[in-house]
mmCIF file of C-alpha atoms in Angstrom:
data_model
loop_
_atom_site.group_PDB
_atom_site.id
_atom_site.type_symbol
_atom_site.label_atom_id
_atom_site.label_comp_id
_atom_site.label_asym_id
_atom_site.label_seq_id
_atom_site.Cartn_x
_atom_site.Cartn_y
_atom_site.Cartn_z
ATOM 1 C CA SER A 1 0.000 0.000 0.000
ATOM 2 C CA MET A 2 1.098 3.509 -0.682
ATOM 3 C CA THR A 3 2.182 5.628 2.244
ATOM 4 C CA ALA A 4 0.649 9.049 2.798
ATOM 5 C CA SER A 5 3.903 10.769 1.886
ATOM 6 C CA ASN A 6 4.186 8.771 -1.349
ATOM 7 C CA LEU A 7 0.652 9.676 -2.235
ATOM 8 C CA SER A 8 1.144 13.374 -1.599
ATOM 9 C CA GLN A 9 4.345 13.259 -3.626
ATOM 10 C CA ARG A 10 2.504 11.656 -6.551
ATOM 11 C CA LYS A 11 -0.220 14.273 -6.316
ATOM 12 C CA ALA A 12 2.402 17.042 -6.290
ATOM 13 C CA GLU A 13 4.080 15.551 -9.382
ATOM 14 C CA ALA A 14 0.708 15.249 -11.084
ATOM 15 C CA GLU A 15 0.027 18.928 -10.365
ATOM 16 C CA ALA A 16 3.385 19.834 -11.908
ATOM 17 C CA PHE A 17 2.478 17.936 -15.105
ATOM 18 C CA LYS A 18 -0.905 19.673 -15.179
ATOM 19 C CA ALA A 19 0.712 23.105 -14.767
ATOM 20 C CA LYS A 20 3.131 22.347 -17.616
ATOM 21 C CA GLY A 21 0.236 21.095 -19.710
ATOM 22 C CA ASN A 22 -1.695 24.297 -19.074
ATOM 23 C CA ASP A 23 1.267 26.429 -20.217
ATOM 24 C CA LEU A 24 1.596 24.365 -23.392
ATOM 25 C CA PHE A 25 -2.136 24.498 -24.043
ATOM 26 C CA GLN A 26 -2.215 28.293 -23.638
ATOM 27 C CA SER A 27 0.676 28.625 -26.080
ATOM 28 C CA GLY A 28 -1.193 26.505 -28.640
ATOM 29 C CA ASN A 29 0.773 23.268 -28.302
ATOM 30 C CA SER A 30 -2.178 20.936 -27.783
ATOM 31 C CA ILE A 31 -0.267 17.762 -28.682
ATOM 32 C CA LYS A 32 2.330 18.275 -25.944
ATOM 33 C CA ALA A 33 -0.336 19.539 -23.538
ATOM 34 C CA PHE A 34 -2.320 16.320 -24.104
ATOM 35 C CA GLU A 35 0.803 14.307 -23.191
ATOM 36 C CA GLN A 36 1.376 16.294 -19.978
ATOM 37 C CA TYR A 37 -2.233 15.828 -18.859
ATOM 38 C CA SER A 38 -1.896 12.098 -19.576
ATOM 39 C CA GLN A 39 1.158 11.998 -17.291
ATOM 40 C CA ALA A 40 -0.842 13.767 -14.584
ATOM 41 C CA ILE A 41 -3.675 11.222 -14.953
ATOM 42 C CA ASP A 42 -1.201 8.335 -14.703
ATOM 43 C CA LEU A 43 -0.054 9.728 -11.346
ATOM 44 C CA ASP A 44 -3.491 10.693 -10.019
ATOM 45 C CA SER A 45 -6.497 9.253 -11.835
ATOM 46 C CA THR A 46 -8.982 10.615 -9.302
ATOM 47 C CA ASN A 47 -8.554 14.270 -10.267
ATOM 48 C CA PHE A 48 -11.351 15.370 -12.604
ATOM 49 C CA ILE A 49 -9.465 18.529 -13.598
ATOM 50 C CA TYR A 50 -6.876 16.458 -15.473
ATOM 51 C CA TYR A 51 -9.539 14.690 -17.537
ATOM 52 C CA GLY A 52 -11.334 17.945 -18.237
ATOM 53 C CA ASN A 53 -8.131 19.618 -19.378
ATOM 54 C CA ARG A 54 -7.080 16.676 -21.515
ATOM 55 C CA ALA A 55 -10.528 16.754 -23.122
ATOM 56 C CA ALA A 56 -9.914 20.401 -24.061
ATOM 57 C CA ALA A 57 -6.594 19.455 -25.680
ATOM 58 C CA ALA A 58 -8.181 16.467 -27.463
ATOM 59 C CA LEU A 59 -10.882 18.739 -28.898
ATOM 60 C CA LYS A 60 -8.247 21.074 -30.335
ATOM 61 C CA LEU A 61 -6.700 18.028 -32.019
ATOM 62 C CA ASN A 62 -10.076 16.818 -33.344
ATOM 63 C CA ARG A 63 -9.670 13.663 -31.273
ATOM 64 C CA ASN A 64 -13.371 13.728 -30.493
ATOM 65 C CA GLN A 65 -13.810 10.169 -29.248
ATOM 66 C CA GLU A 66 -11.008 10.651 -26.715
ATOM 67 C CA ALA A 67 -12.404 14.031 -25.701
ATOM 68 C CA LEU A 68 -15.821 12.459 -25.139
ATOM 69 C CA SER A 69 -14.340 9.686 -22.993
ATOM 70 C CA ASP A 70 -12.389 12.209 -20.889
ATOM 71 C CA CYS A 71 -15.501 14.355 -20.406
ATOM 72 C CA GLU A 72 -17.407 11.305 -19.178
ATOM 73 C CA HIS A 73 -14.594 10.601 -16.677
ATOM 74 C CA ALA A 74 -14.519 14.229 -15.562
ATOM 75 C CA LEU A 75 -18.293 14.287 -15.048
ATOM 76 C CA ARG A 76 -18.275 10.990 -13.123
ATOM 77 C CA LEU A 77 -15.495 12.190 -10.808
ATOM 78 C CA SER A 78 -16.865 15.702 -10.286
ATOM 79 C CA THR A 79 -20.339 15.026 -8.891
ATOM 80 C CA ASP A 80 -19.547 17.251 -5.893
ATOM 81 C CA ALA A 81 -17.693 19.895 -7.890
ATOM 82 C CA SER A 82 -18.856 23.421 -8.626
ATOM 83 C CA ASN A 83 -21.304 24.162 -11.422
ATOM 84 C CA ALA A 84 -18.556 26.206 -13.072
ATOM 85 C CA HIS A 85 -16.528 23.032 -13.551
ATOM 86 C CA ARG A 86 -19.395 20.779 -14.521
ATOM 87 C CA THR A 87 -20.854 23.175 -17.107
ATOM 88 C CA LYS A 88 -17.403 23.336 -18.711
ATOM 89 C CA PHE A 89 -17.326 19.543 -18.955
ATOM 90 C CA PHE A 90 -20.830 19.406 -20.436
ATOM 91 C CA TYR A 91 -19.792 22.026 -22.995
ATOM 92 C CA ARG A 92 -16.726 19.999 -23.983
ATOM 93 C CA LYS A 93 -18.799 16.824 -24.056
ATOM 94 C CA ALA A 94 -21.283 18.517 -26.392
ATOM 95 C CA SER A 95 -18.443 19.813 -28.596
ATOM 96 C CA SER A 96 -16.963 16.322 -28.911
ATOM 97 C CA LEU A 97 -20.389 14.904 -29.817
ATOM 98 C CA VAL A 98 -20.806 17.568 -32.509
ATOM 99 C CA GLY A 99 -17.428 16.452 -33.869
ATOM 100 C CA LEU A 100 -18.755 12.882 -33.942
ATOM 101 C CA ASN A 101 -21.893 13.990 -35.856
ATOM 102 C CA ARG A 102 -24.092 13.146 -32.856
ATOM 103 C CA SER A 103 -26.174 16.324 -32.772
ATOM 104 C CA GLN A 104 -29.030 14.970 -30.662
ATOM 105 C CA ASP A 105 -26.648 13.663 -27.989
ATOM 106 C CA ALA A 106 -24.825 17.006 -28.091
ATOM 107 C CA LEU A 107 -28.093 18.860 -27.461
ATOM 108 C CA GLN A 108 -28.775 16.569 -24.501
ATOM 109 C CA ALA A 109 -25.338 17.356 -23.030
ATOM 110 C CA LEU A 110 -25.983 21.083 -23.518
ATOM 111 C CA ASP A 111 -29.341 20.790 -21.753
ATOM 112 C CA ASN A 112 -27.651 18.946 -18.873
ATOM 113 C CA GLY A 113 -25.222 21.826 -18.559
ATOM 114 C CA LEU A 114 -27.938 24.474 -18.856
ATOM 115 C CA ALA A 115 -29.834 22.748 -16.026
ATOM 116 C CA LEU A 116 -26.883 23.791 -13.831
ATOM 117 C CA ASP A 117 -26.510 27.293 -15.295
ATOM 118 C CA ASN A 118 -29.248 28.448 -17.650
ATOM 119 C CA ALA A 119 -27.337 31.593 -18.631
ATOM 120 C CA HIS A 120 -24.029 29.901 -19.543
ATOM 121 C CA PRO A 121 -22.929 31.771 -22.706
ATOM 122 C CA GLN A 122 -20.963 28.953 -24.371
ATOM 123 C CA LEU A 123 -23.698 26.368 -23.785
ATOM 124 C CA LEU A 124 -26.366 28.748 -25.110
ATOM 125 C CA ALA A 125 -24.311 29.698 -28.164
ATOM 126 C CA LEU A 126 -23.603 26.096 -29.159
ATOM 127 C CA LYS A 127 -27.241 25.106 -28.609
ATOM 128 C CA GLN A 128 -28.421 27.947 -30.829
ATOM 129 C CA LYS A 129 -25.890 27.002 -33.512
ATOM 130 C CA LEU A 130 -27.002 23.354 -33.452
ATOM 131 C CA GLN A 131 -30.678 24.233 -33.633
ATOM 132 C CA GLN A 132 -30.056 26.505 -36.613
ATOM 133 C CA ALA A 133 -27.872 24.015 -38.465
ATOM 134 C CA PRO A 134 -29.275 22.976 -41.837
ATOM 135 C CA GLY A 135 -30.616 19.451 -41.634
ATOM 136 C CA ALA A 136 -30.634 19.507 -37.833
ATOM 137 C CA ASN A 137 -34.187 18.191 -37.796
ATOM 138 C CA LYS A 138 -33.888 16.048 -40.896
ATOM 139 C CA SER A 139 -32.721 12.485 -41.228
ATOM 140 C CA GLY A 140 -29.157 13.561 -41.815
ATOM 141 C CA LYS A 141 -29.225 12.177 -45.332
ATOM 142 C CA LYS A 142 -28.046 14.187 -48.279
ATOM 143 C CA LYS A 143 -28.868 13.868 -51.941
ATOM 144 C CA ILE A 144 -25.736 14.245 -53.960
ATOM 145 C CA VAL A 145 -24.891 14.304 -57.627
ATOM 146 C CA ILE A 146 -21.499 13.177 -58.775
ATOM 147 C CA GLU A 147 -20.160 13.740 -62.249
ATOM 148 C CA GLU A 148 -18.474 10.572 -63.405
ATOM 149 C CA VAL A 149 -15.765 11.172 -65.996
ATOM 150 C CA ASP A 150 -14.788 7.533 -66.477
ATOM 151 C CA SER A 151 -15.694 6.399 -69.990
ATOM 152 C CA SER A 152 -17.037 3.004 -68.907
ATOM 153 C CA LYS A 153 -20.794 2.574 -69.007
ATOM 154 C CA ASP A 154 -20.910 0.325 -65.938
ATOM 155 C CA ALA A 155 -22.294 1.376 -62.611
ATOM 156 C CA VAL A 156 -19.423 2.125 -60.307
ATOM 157 C CA VAL A 157 -19.344 1.608 -56.592
ATOM 158 C CA GLU A 158 -16.601 3.643 -55.091
ATOM 159 C CA GLU A 159 -15.520 3.521 -51.489
ATOM 160 C CA ALA A 160 -14.688 6.968 -50.230
ATOM 161 C CA ALA A 161 -11.333 7.416 -48.546
ATOM 162 C CA PRO A 162 -11.454 7.170 -44.750
ATOM 163 C CA VAL A 163 -12.251 10.423 -43.042
ATOM 164 C CA LYS A 164 -9.169 12.317 -41.912
ATOM 165 C CA LYS A 165 -8.655 13.172 -38.235
ATOM 166 C CA SER A 166 -10.342 16.501 -38.756
ATOM 167 C CA GLY A 167 -13.594 14.678 -39.505
ATOM 168 C CA LYS A 168 -13.882 16.661 -42.698
ATOM 169 C CA LYS A 169 -13.934 15.090 -46.100
ATOM 170 C CA LYS A 170 -13.285 16.780 -49.408
ATOM 171 C CA ILE A 171 -15.365 15.144 -52.121
ATOM 172 C CA VAL A 172 -15.983 16.906 -55.382
ATOM 173 C CA ILE A 173 -19.761 16.886 -55.275
ATOM 174 C CA GLU A 174 -22.575 19.213 -55.925
ATOM 175 C CA GLU A 175 -25.369 19.183 -53.412
ATOM 176 C CA VAL A 176 -28.787 19.356 -55.006
ATOM 177 C CA ASP A 177 -32.347 19.681 -53.847
ATOM 178 C CA SER A 178 -34.330 16.534 -53.211
ATOM 179 C CA SER A 179 -36.247 16.535 -56.492
ATOM 180 C CA LYS A 180 -36.043 13.295 -58.443
ATOM 181 C CA GLU A 181 -35.459 15.008 -61.794
ATOM 182 C CA ALA A 182 -32.409 14.019 -63.768
ATOM 183 C CA ARG A 183 -29.812 16.771 -63.980
ATOM 184 C CA ARG A 184 -28.182 17.440 -67.329
ATOM 185 C CA TRP A 185 -24.478 18.020 -67.302
ATOM 186 C CA THR A 186 -22.494 19.413 -70.186
ATOM 187 C CA ALA A 187 -19.847 16.704 -69.971
ATOM 188 C CA ALA A 188 -22.129 13.799 -69.159
ATOM 189 C CA ARG A 189 -25.778 13.321 -68.375
ATOM 190 C CA MET A 190 -26.220 12.121 -64.844
ATOM 191 C CA ARG A 191 -29.056 11.072 -62.618
ATOM 192 C CA VAL A 192 -29.405 11.992 -58.990
ATOM 193 C CA VAL A 193 -27.760 9.093 -57.220
ATOM 194 C CA GLU A 194 -29.381 7.367 -54.313
ATOM 195 C CA GLU A 195 -28.933 8.904 -50.912
ATOM 196 C CA ALA A 196 -25.613 8.150 -49.309
ATOM 197 C CA ALA A 197 -26.093 6.573 -45.904
ATOM 198 C CA PRO A 198 -24.980 8.712 -42.966
ATOM 199 C CA VAL A 199 -21.307 8.230 -42.169
ATOM 200 C CA LYS A 200 -20.789 5.154 -40.042
ATOM 201 C CA LYS A 201 -18.415 5.091 -37.062
ATOM 202 C CA SER A 202 -15.681 3.727 -39.311
ATOM 203 C CA GLY A 203 -15.668 7.056 -41.094
ATOM 204 C CA LYS A 204 -16.253 5.394 -44.432
ATOM 205 C CA LYS A 205 -19.142 6.148 -46.690
ATOM 206 C CA LYS A 206 -20.342 3.935 -49.525
ATOM 207 C CA ILE A 207 -21.430 6.078 -52.432
ATOM 208 C CA VAL A 208 -23.149 4.555 -55.422
ATOM 209 C CA ILE A 209 -22.499 6.295 -58.709
ATOM 210 C CA GLU A 210 -24.604 5.389 -61.707
ATOM 211 C CA GLU A 211 -23.714 6.681 -65.105
ATOM 212 C CA VAL A 212 -26.632 7.455 -67.351
ATOM 213 C CA ASP A 213 -26.109 5.942 -70.788
ATOM 214 C CA SER A 214 -25.747 8.759 -73.305
ATOM 215 C CA SER A 215 -26.061 6.652 -76.462
ATOM 216 C CA LYS A 216 -29.093 7.431 -78.625
#
């Protein structure tokens, strides 16, 4: 078993890692800050501040799943903490869920935070942004048209490249309204392709591209 002096020494070392992490985070070095907070957690895994801070660093790095996990830890460990701390963790939890395309869960986290402080500016701002987002109340499906330049007449099934860490994907597509009418392209005549399924956890999206035969 650990002696009291050993324990207090570990806690002091953990605090030193946290302080270093905070300096790095403030100066914009989120990668190194994340590492320092991890060191602090290794030394003292009962301190919710370390998880909350590491979540902030993870968010800056678009490591949303890790940020979410750290927010859950912080919230579990901070049941007796001040509302100021807990609202911060709910805000970060909501931000990580937005990054994971889980808007409804994000709204729930925001409401949990607002139950503690109904005038919290960050929580209110993010909630307003989410409620105004296009497609927030829709199924999350998008109709897309893709111009296929391949000369083959076969239907092509193309697997999109895995989503990068940022969670953003560059695909050359034109978003169209949901009408079923065929669109005429100058280079090739295309039909509106079927709706792409929402992105799965793997970050891959199957897109079906069908080329409309242009022979007379």
